[in-house]
PDB file of C-alpha atoms in Angstrom:
ATOM      1  CA  MET A  86     107.656  70.266 108.303  1.00 79.00           C
ATOM      2  CA  VAL A  87     104.280  70.328 106.542  1.00 90.00           C
ATOM      3  CA  LEU A  88     104.323  69.491 102.915  1.00 94.00           C
ATOM      4  CA  SER A  89     102.224  71.476 100.413  1.00 96.00           C
ATOM      5  CA  VAL A  90      99.665  69.297  98.768  1.00 97.00           C
ATOM      6  CA  LEU A  91      98.899  70.321  95.227  1.00 97.00           C
ATOM      7  CA  TYR A  92      96.403  67.627  94.354  1.00 97.00           C
ATOM      8  CA  GLU A  93      94.806  64.635  95.938  1.00 96.00           C
ATOM      9  CA  ASP A  94      92.157  61.990  95.075  1.00 97.00           C
ATOM     10  CA  GLU A  95      91.551  58.376  96.011  1.00 96.00           C
ATOM     11  CA  HIS A  96      94.464  57.131  93.882  1.00 97.00           C
ATOM     12  CA  TYR A  97      97.167  59.865  93.853  1.00 98.00           C
ATOM     13  CA  VAL A  98      98.578  62.787  95.823  1.00 97.00           C
ATOM     14  CA  ALA A  99     100.945  65.449  94.477  1.00 97.00           C
ATOM     15  CA  ILE A 100     103.094  67.654  96.551  1.00 97.00           C
ATOM     16  CA  ASP A 101     105.488  70.576  96.136  1.00 97.00           C
ATOM     17  CA  LYS A 102     108.810  68.900  97.033  1.00 96.00           C
ATOM     18  CA  PRO A 103     111.051  71.187  99.134  1.00 95.00           C
ATOM     19  CA  VAL A 104     114.645  71.567  98.163  1.00 94.00           C
ATOM     20  CA  GLY A 105     117.304  69.582 100.087  1.00 90.00           C
ATOM     21  CA  ILE A 106     115.346  66.510 101.078  1.00 90.00           C
ATOM     22  CA  LEU A 107     115.648  62.916  99.822  1.00 88.00           C
ATOM     23  CA  VAL A 108     112.696  60.989  98.610  1.00 84.00           C
ATOM     24  CA  HIS A 109     113.338  57.934 100.746  1.00 66.00           C
ATOM     25  CA  ARG A 110     116.014  56.525 103.091  1.00 57.00           C
ATOM     26  CA  THR A 111     119.230  55.230 101.578  1.00 58.00           C
ATOM     27  CA  GLU A 112     122.178  53.322 102.999  1.00 50.00           C
ATOM     28  CA  ILE A 113     124.653  55.983 101.846  1.00 53.00           C
ATOM     29  CA  SER A 114     122.901  58.879 103.499  1.00 53.00           C
ATOM     30  CA  GLY A 115     122.949  59.970 107.120  1.00 55.00           C
ATOM     31  CA  ASP A 116     119.693  61.982 106.730  1.00 57.00           C
ATOM     32  CA  THR A 117     116.920  61.491 109.298  1.00 60.00           C
ATOM     33  CA  VAL A 118     114.080  63.250 107.350  1.00 73.00           C
ATOM     34  CA  PHE A 119     112.656  61.833 104.189  1.00 85.00           C
ATOM     35  CA  LEU A 120     109.759  62.773 101.965  1.00 91.00           C
ATOM     36  CA  LEU A 121     108.283  59.283 102.036  1.00 90.00           C
ATOM     37  CA  GLN A 122     107.905  59.054 105.791  1.00 91.00           C
ATOM     38  CA  GLN A 123     106.757  62.682 106.115  1.00 91.00           C
ATOM     39  CA  LEU A 124     104.048  62.320 103.535  1.00 94.00           C
ATOM     40  CA  ARG A 125     102.729  59.107 105.107  1.00 93.00           C
ATOM     41  CA  ARG A 126     102.488  60.727 108.471  1.00 93.00           C
ATOM     42  CA  GLN A 127     100.829  63.787 107.042  1.00 95.00           C
ATOM     43  CA  ILE A 128      97.993  62.119 105.083  1.00 95.00           C
ATOM     44  CA  GLY A 129      97.870  59.004 107.313  1.00 96.00           C
ATOM     45  CA  GLN A 130      98.406  56.289 104.808  1.00 95.00           C
ATOM     46  CA  ARG A 131     101.159  54.527 102.793  1.00 95.00           C
ATOM     47  CA  VAL A 132     102.384  56.178  99.592  1.00 96.00           C
ATOM     48  CA  TYR A 133     104.613  55.115  96.757  1.00 95.00           C
ATOM     49  CA  PRO A 134     106.689  57.410  94.529  1.00 94.00           C
ATOM     50  CA  VAL A 135     105.707  57.291  90.821  1.00 95.00           C
ATOM     51  CA  HIS A 136     108.831  59.210  89.640  1.00 94.00           C
ATOM     52  CA  ARG A 137     111.871  60.924  91.273  1.00 90.00           C
ATOM     53  CA  LEU A 138     113.300  64.236  91.917  1.00 93.00           C
ATOM     54  CA  ASP A 139     116.914  64.849  93.035  1.00 90.00           C
ATOM     55  CA  ARG A 140     117.574  65.986  96.584  1.00 91.00           C
ATOM     56  CA  GLY A 141     118.462  69.509  95.286  1.00 94.00           C
ATOM     57  CA  THR A 142     115.485  69.787  92.907  1.00 96.00           C
ATOM     58  CA  SER A 143     112.237  71.327  94.140  1.00 97.00           C
ATOM     59  CA  GLY A 144     108.726  71.197  92.692  1.00 97.00           C
ATOM     60  CA  VAL A 145     105.887  68.943  91.555  1.00 98.00           C
ATOM     61  CA  MET A 146     106.082  65.286  92.560  1.00 97.00           C
ATOM     62  CA  VAL A 147     103.358  62.741  92.335  1.00 97.00           C
ATOM     63  CA  TRP A 148     102.730  59.706  94.621  1.00 97.00           C
ATOM     64  CA  ALA A 149     100.435  56.741  94.374  1.00 97.00           C
ATOM     65  CA  LYS A 150      98.292  55.792  97.376  1.00 97.00           C
ATOM     66  CA  SER A 151      98.548  52.000  96.465  1.00 97.00           C
ATOM     67  CA  ARG A 152     100.912  49.655  94.730  1.00 96.00           C
ATOM     68  CA  GLU A 153      98.218  49.011  92.086  1.00 97.00           C
ATOM     69  CA  ALA A 154      97.970  52.771  91.196  1.00 97.00           C
ATOM     70  CA  VAL A 155     101.749  53.104  90.487  1.00 97.00           C
ATOM     71  CA  GLY A 156     101.819  51.186  87.235  1.00 97.00           C
ATOM     72  CA  PRO A 157      99.135  53.086  85.211  1.00 97.00           C
ATOM     73  CA  LEU A 158     100.789  56.539  85.915  1.00 97.00           C
ATOM     74  CA  ALA A 159     104.300  55.298  85.587  1.00 97.00           C
ATOM     75  CA  ALA A 160     103.312  53.958  82.176  1.00 97.00           C
ATOM     76  CA  LEU A 161     102.270  57.461  81.066  1.00 97.00           C
ATOM     77  CA  PHE A 162     105.783  58.689  82.100  1.00 96.00           C
ATOM     78  CA  LYS A 163     107.362  55.775  80.192  1.00 94.00           C
ATOM     79  CA  ARG A 164     105.258  56.503  77.063  1.00 95.00           C
ATOM     80  CA  ARG A 165     106.173  60.289  77.347  1.00 94.00           C
ATOM     81  CA  GLU A 166     102.474  61.199  77.791  1.00 96.00           C
ATOM     82  CA  VAL A 167     103.327  63.417  80.791  1.00 97.00           C
ATOM     83  CA  GLU A 168     104.255  67.031  80.068  1.00 97.00           C
ATOM     84  CA  LYS A 169     107.081  68.073  82.294  1.00 97.00           C
ATOM     85  CA  VAL A 170     108.300  71.648  82.624  1.00 98.00           C
ATOM     86  CA  TYR A 171     111.361  72.689  84.621  1.00 98.00           C
ATOM     87  CA  TRP A 172     112.921  76.065  85.303  1.00 98.00           C
ATOM     88  CA  ALA A 173     116.635  76.282  85.451  1.00 98.00           C
ATOM     89  CA  ILE A 174     119.241  79.115  85.889  1.00 98.00           C
ATOM     90  CA  VAL A 175     122.457  78.353  84.116  1.00 98.00           C
ATOM     91  CA  ARG A 176     125.948  79.819  83.599  1.00 97.00           C
ATOM     92  CA  GLY A 177     126.480  81.651  80.339  1.00 97.00           C
ATOM     93  CA  TRP A 178     124.220  82.654  77.457  1.00 98.00           C
ATOM     94  CA  MET A 179     122.257  79.706  75.843  1.00 98.00           C
ATOM     95  CA  PRO A 180     120.889  79.730  72.302  1.00 97.00           C
ATOM     96  CA  ASP A 181     117.310  80.813  71.903  1.00 97.00           C
ATOM     97  CA  GLU A 182     116.030  77.137  71.857  1.00 97.00           C
ATOM     98  CA  GLY A 183     117.124  73.727  70.958  1.00 98.00           C
ATOM     99  CA  VAL A 184     117.117  69.933  71.795  1.00 98.00           C
ATOM    100  CA  ILE A 185     119.977  68.312  73.606  1.00 98.00           C
ATOM    101  CA  ASP A 186     120.410  64.840  72.187  1.00 98.00           C
ATOM    102  CA  TYR A 187     123.127  63.202  74.188  1.00 96.00           C
ATOM    103  CA  PRO A 188     123.266  59.614  75.581  1.00 95.00           C
ATOM    104  CA  ILE A 189     123.604  59.224  79.413  1.00 91.00           C
ATOM    105  CA  PRO A 190     124.986  56.176  81.229  1.00 84.00           C
ATOM    106  CA  ALA A 191     122.344  54.086  82.889  1.00 77.00           C
ATOM    107  CA  GLY A 192     123.883  54.817  86.283  1.00 70.00           C
ATOM    108  CA  LEU A 193     126.519  57.096  87.703  1.00 65.00           C
ATOM    109  CA  ALA A 194     129.374  54.918  86.586  1.00 68.00           C
ATOM    110  CA  PRO A 195     130.767  56.301  83.290  1.00 67.00           C
ATOM    111  CA  GLN A 196     131.644  52.771  82.014  1.00 73.00           C
ATOM    112  CA  LEU A 197     127.960  51.760  81.866  1.00 76.00           C
ATOM    113  CA  GLN A 198     126.326  51.634  78.477  1.00 85.00           C
ATOM    114  CA  PRO A 199     124.795  54.998  77.629  1.00 90.00           C
ATOM    115  CA  LEU A 200     121.027  55.303  77.002  1.00 93.00           C
ATOM    116  CA  PRO A 201     119.349  57.741  74.541  1.00 95.00           C
ATOM    117  CA  ALA A 202     118.343  60.969  76.236  1.00 96.00           C
ATOM    118  CA  GLN A 203     116.738  64.090  74.793  1.00 97.00           C
ATOM    119  CA  THR A 204     116.104  67.557  76.493  1.00 98.00           C
ATOM    120  CA  ALA A 205     114.278  70.416  74.793  1.00 98.00           C
ATOM    121  CA  TYR A 206     114.799  73.890  76.122  1.00 98.00           C
ATOM    122  CA  ARG A 207     113.814  77.483  75.379  1.00 97.00           C
ATOM    123  CA  THR A 208     115.714  80.471  76.710  1.00 97.00           C
ATOM    124  CA  TRP A 209     113.339  82.875  78.360  1.00 96.00           C
ATOM    125  CA  SER A 210     115.942  85.634  79.249  1.00 97.00           C
ATOM    126  CA  ARG A 211     119.533  86.341  79.556  1.00 97.00           C
ATOM    127  CA  SER A 212     121.535  88.768  81.683  1.00 97.00           C
ATOM    128  CA  GLU A 213     125.137  90.036  82.377  1.00 96.00           C
ATOM    129  CA  THR A 214     126.240  91.200  85.865  1.00 96.00           C
ATOM    130  CA  PRO A 215     129.393  93.180  86.849  1.00 94.00           C
ATOM    131  CA  TRP A 216     130.701  90.212  88.791  1.00 93.00           C
ATOM    132  CA  ALA A 217     134.246  88.939  88.177  1.00 91.00           C
ATOM    133  CA  ILE A 218     133.488  85.314  89.291  1.00 93.00           C
ATOM    134  CA  GLY A 219     136.777  83.385  89.229  1.00 78.00           C
ATOM    135  CA  ASN A 220     138.714  86.396  87.927  1.00 73.00           C
ATOM    136  CA  ARG A 221     138.643  85.161  84.404  1.00 79.00           C
ATOM    137  CA  TYR A 222     136.164  87.674  83.106  1.00 85.00           C
ATOM    138  CA  ALA A 223     135.010  91.073  84.358  1.00 92.00           C
ATOM    139  CA  THR A 224     131.443  90.128  84.035  1.00 95.00           C
ATOM    140  CA  ALA A 225     129.224  87.057  84.498  1.00 96.00           C
ATOM    141  CA  ARG A 226     126.458  85.874  82.138  1.00 97.00           C
ATOM    142  CA  PHE A 227     123.339  83.865  83.044  1.00 98.00           C
ATOM    143  CA  SER A 228     120.277  82.346  81.260  1.00 98.00           C
ATOM    144  CA  PHE A 229     116.872  81.434  82.555  1.00 98.00           C
ATOM    145  CA  LEU A 230     115.514  78.307  80.812  1.00 98.00           C
ATOM    146  CA  HIS A 231     112.200  76.613  80.219  1.00 97.00           C
ATOM    147  CA  VAL A 232     113.228  72.956  80.042  1.00 98.00           C
ATOM    148  CA  GLN A 233     111.193  69.891  78.932  1.00 98.00           C
ATOM    149  CA  PRO A 234     112.884  66.478  79.207  1.00 97.00           C
ATOM    150  CA  ARG A 235     111.704  64.072  76.545  1.00 95.00           C
ATOM    151  CA  THR A 236     113.250  61.105  78.359  1.00 94.00           C
ATOM    152  CA  GLY A 237     113.657  60.460  82.017  1.00 91.00           C
ATOM    153  CA  ARG A 238     117.348  59.531  82.736  1.00 91.00           C
ATOM    154  CA  ARG A 239     118.962  60.029  86.104  1.00 90.00           C
ATOM    155  CA  HIS A 240     120.263  63.628  86.443  1.00 94.00           C
ATOM    156  CA  GLN A 241     119.363  64.135  82.808  1.00 96.00           C
ATOM    157  CA  ILE A 242     118.791  67.869  82.797  1.00 98.00           C
ATOM    158  CA  ARG A 243     121.824  68.532  84.889  1.00 97.00           C
ATOM    159  CA  ARG A 244     124.103  66.364  82.913  1.00 96.00           C
ATOM    160  CA  HIS A 245     122.810  67.658  79.489  1.00 98.00           C
ATOM    161  CA  LEU A 246     123.349  71.326  80.498  1.00 98.00           C
ATOM    162  CA  ALA A 247     126.822  70.592  81.861  1.00 98.00           C
ATOM    163  CA  HIS A 248     127.586  68.785  78.590  1.00 97.00           C
ATOM    164  CA  LEU A 249     126.878  72.101  76.819  1.00 97.00           C
ATOM    165  CA  ARG A 250     129.168  73.889  79.262  1.00 97.00           C
ATOM    166  CA  HIS A 251     126.168  75.781  80.699  1.00 98.00           C
ATOM    167  CA  PRO A 252     125.874  74.082  84.119  1.00 98.00           C
ATOM    168  CA  ILE A 253     123.001  74.828  86.451  1.00 98.00           C
ATOM    169  CA  ILE A 254     123.985  77.243  89.173  1.00 98.00           C
ATOM    170  CA  GLY A 255     124.215  75.365  92.532  1.00 97.00           C
ATOM    171  CA  ASP A 256     124.989  71.982  90.954  1.00 97.00           C
ATOM    172  CA  ARG A 257     127.697  70.451  93.093  1.00 94.00           C
ATOM    173  CA  ARG A 258     128.244  67.385  91.043  1.00 94.00           C
ATOM    174  CA  TYR A 259     128.170  68.609  87.456  1.00 96.00           C
ATOM    175  CA  GLY A 260     128.429  72.440  87.942  1.00 95.00           C
ATOM    176  CA  ASP A 261     130.921  75.213  88.337  1.00 95.00           C
ATOM    177  CA  ASN A 262     132.438  75.359  91.853  1.00 96.00           C
ATOM    178  CA  LYS A 263     133.472  79.015  91.526  1.00 95.00           C
ATOM    179  CA  HIS A 264     130.002  80.109  90.597  1.00 96.00           C
ATOM    180  CA  ASN A 265     128.427  77.938  93.330  1.00 97.00           C
ATOM    181  CA  LYS A 266     130.783  79.426  95.927  1.00 96.00           C
ATOM    182  CA  PHE A 267     130.057  82.996  94.838  1.00 96.00           C
ATOM    183  CA  PHE A 268     126.351  82.457  95.021  1.00 97.00           C
ATOM    184  CA  LYS A 269     126.594  80.873  98.480  1.00 96.00           C
ATOM    185  CA  GLU A 270     128.966  83.410  99.963  1.00 96.00           C
ATOM    186  CA  GLN A 271     128.071  86.610  98.253  1.00 95.00           C
ATOM    187  CA  LEU A 272     124.408  86.212  97.460  1.00 96.00           C
ATOM    188  CA  GLY A 273     123.272  83.754 100.186  1.00 96.00           C
ATOM    189  CA  ILE A 274     121.923  81.292  97.635  1.00 97.00           C
ATOM    190  CA  GLU A 275     123.238  77.658  97.814  1.00 94.00           C
ATOM    191  CA  ARG A 276     120.426  75.660  96.396  1.00 97.00           C
ATOM    192  CA  LEU A 277     120.456  73.872  93.046  1.00 98.00           C
ATOM    193  CA  LEU A 278     118.620  76.426  90.732  1.00 98.00           C
ATOM    194  CA  LEU A 279     116.412  73.670  89.124  1.00 98.00           C
ATOM    195  CA  HIS A 280     112.665  73.534  89.754  1.00 98.00           C
ATOM    196  CA  ALA A 281     109.985  71.182  88.500  1.00 98.00           C
ATOM    197  CA  GLU A 282     107.414  73.829  87.833  1.00 97.00           C
ATOM    198  CA  ARG A 283     104.609  71.811  86.383  1.00 97.00           C
ATOM    199  CA  LEU A 284     103.143  68.469  85.300  1.00 97.00           C
ATOM    200  CA  ARG A 285     100.295  67.869  82.945  1.00 97.00           C
ATOM    201  CA  PHE A 286      98.776  64.481  82.147  1.00 97.00           C
ATOM    202  CA  ARG A 287      95.450  62.623  81.651  1.00 97.00           C
ATOM    203  CA  HIS A 288      94.552  60.808  84.772  1.00 97.00           C
ATOM    204  CA  PRO A 289      95.182  57.055  83.902  1.00 97.00           C
ATOM    205  CA  LEU A 290      92.158  55.929  85.962  1.00 96.00           C
ATOM    206  CA  SER A 291      89.523  58.617  85.695  1.00 95.00           C
ATOM    207  CA  GLY A 292      90.460  60.188  82.361  1.00 96.00           C
ATOM    208  CA  VAL A 293      90.373  63.643  83.791  1.00 95.00           C
ATOM    209  CA  GLU A 294      93.159  66.116  82.642  1.00 97.00           C
ATOM    210  CA  VAL A 295      95.436  66.963  85.649  1.00 97.00           C
ATOM    211  CA  HIS A 296      97.471  70.118  85.542  1.00 97.00           C
ATOM    212  CA  LEU A 297      99.817  70.577  88.528  1.00 98.00           C
ATOM    213  CA  VAL A 298     101.808  73.798  89.203  1.00 97.00           C
ATOM    214  CA  ALA A 299     104.343  74.415  91.968  1.00 97.00           C
ATOM    215  CA  PRO A 300     105.571  77.980  92.604  1.00 95.00           C
ATOM    216  CA  PRO A 301     109.407  78.301  93.046  1.00 95.00           C
ATOM    217  CA  ASP A 302     110.690  79.025  96.496  1.00 95.00           C
ATOM    218  CA  ASP A 303     112.116  82.268  97.844  1.00 95.00           C
ATOM    219  CA  ALA A 304     115.728  81.523  97.017  1.00 96.00           C
ATOM    220  CA  PHE A 305     114.842  80.756  93.366  1.00 97.00           C
ATOM    221  CA  LEU A 306     112.780  83.921  93.142  1.00 96.00           C
ATOM    222  CA  ARG A 307     115.591  85.971  94.690  1.00 96.00           C
ATOM    223  CA  ALA A 308     118.022  84.535  92.156  1.00 97.00           C
ATOM    224  CA  LEU A 309     115.808  85.650  89.226  1.00 97.00           C
ATOM    225  CA  GLU A 310     115.559  89.078  90.746  1.00 96.00           C
ATOM    226  CA  LEU A 311     119.278  89.570  91.592  1.00 96.00           C
ATOM    227  CA  LEU A 312     120.233  88.373  88.176  1.00 97.00           C
ATOM    228  CA  HIS A 313     117.602  90.516  86.383  1.00 95.00           C
ATOM    229  CA  LEU A 314     116.274  87.403  84.641  1.00 96.00           C
ATOM    230  CA  TRP A 315     112.548  88.038  84.764  1.00 86.00           C
ATOM    231  CA  PRO A 316     111.584  87.683  81.009  1.00 76.00           C
ATOM    232  CA  LYS A 317     109.659  90.203  79.078  1.00 64.00           C
ATOM    233  CA  GLN A 318     106.148  88.951  78.349  1.00 50.00           C
ATOM    234  CA  GLU A 319     106.579  88.865  74.597  1.00 44.00           C
ATOM    235  CA  THR A 320     109.558  86.444  74.819  1.00 44.00           C
ATOM    236  CA  LEU A 321     107.649  83.718  76.692  1.00 43.00           C
ATOM    237  CA  GLY A 322     106.280  81.949  73.606  1.00 42.00           C
ATOM    238  CA  ARG A 323     103.223  79.778  73.776  1.00 40.00           C
ATOM    239  CA  GLU A 324     103.982  77.602  76.852  1.00 47.00           C
ATOM    240  CA  GLY A 325     101.507  77.590  79.688  1.00 45.00           C
ATOM    241  CA  ALA A 326     103.983  78.915  82.263  1.00 49.00           C
ATOM    242  CA  GLN A 327     104.401  82.650  82.102  1.00 51.00           C
ATOM    243  CA  PRO A 328     106.505  83.851  85.019  1.00 57.00           C
ATOM    244  CA  SER A 329     106.410  87.388  86.155  1.00 51.00           C
ATOM    245  CA  PRO A 330     107.368  89.188  89.416  1.00 47.00           C
ATOM    246  CA  SER A 331     103.646  90.067  90.149  1.00 45.00           C
ATOM    247  CA  GLN A 332     102.671  86.456  89.788  1.00 52.00           C
ATOM    248  CA  TYR A 333     104.883  85.482  92.643  1.00 44.00           C
ATOM    249  CA  HIS A 334     104.604  88.586  94.754  1.00 37.00           C
ATOM    250  CA  LEU A 335     108.186  89.757  94.839  1.00 33.00           C
TER     251      LEU A 335
END
């Protein structure tokens, strides 16, 4: 596996994280391939993650090339000075836009004290398909979202959207098992449909503005096409990301 490098300088390297791979080795996982080791081998030096993406989430991820470089960029994330944009495909029709303000436990255990968490979203498009998923309704509805987390809690986007009863398609922990099974067996799509599409920040050491963009993979693009979710240009608003079929060569 060769990782796609989006940006590199003497202090940092950014990659397009593939779906389905863990950032580093853990005691509870039997995986044998990890991003940390793969990136070290590929660029020939030690690297240190500045932030995290879940196993099932793809997209932009930044690493430091030294322990000393971690702190300055991590501080930007902590101060919310990094613009983060995710794409998500969810069950049901979401409102046009909003902010989800719902505390999230510090860890996975529900008894832990919840921490403040906010996620802003804009609905780019909606669709309705003639699929009787779960046999409750004759059709199935979906929304394609532009998501900007304002805080960085674990599983924040996934938990917030599930809290609204609009879980992300392919989310095994917080999602809808019937929808996940349908997408896997009928459409051949079994990934979590959450993608870290871009990061923008001012380089903490050089002062240069860094704008990183990762294109979604084939499975995500196929889901957009099958669900007829490519948004009309006039609905995209003023965000930098403006997805279209021609942009990604469908």
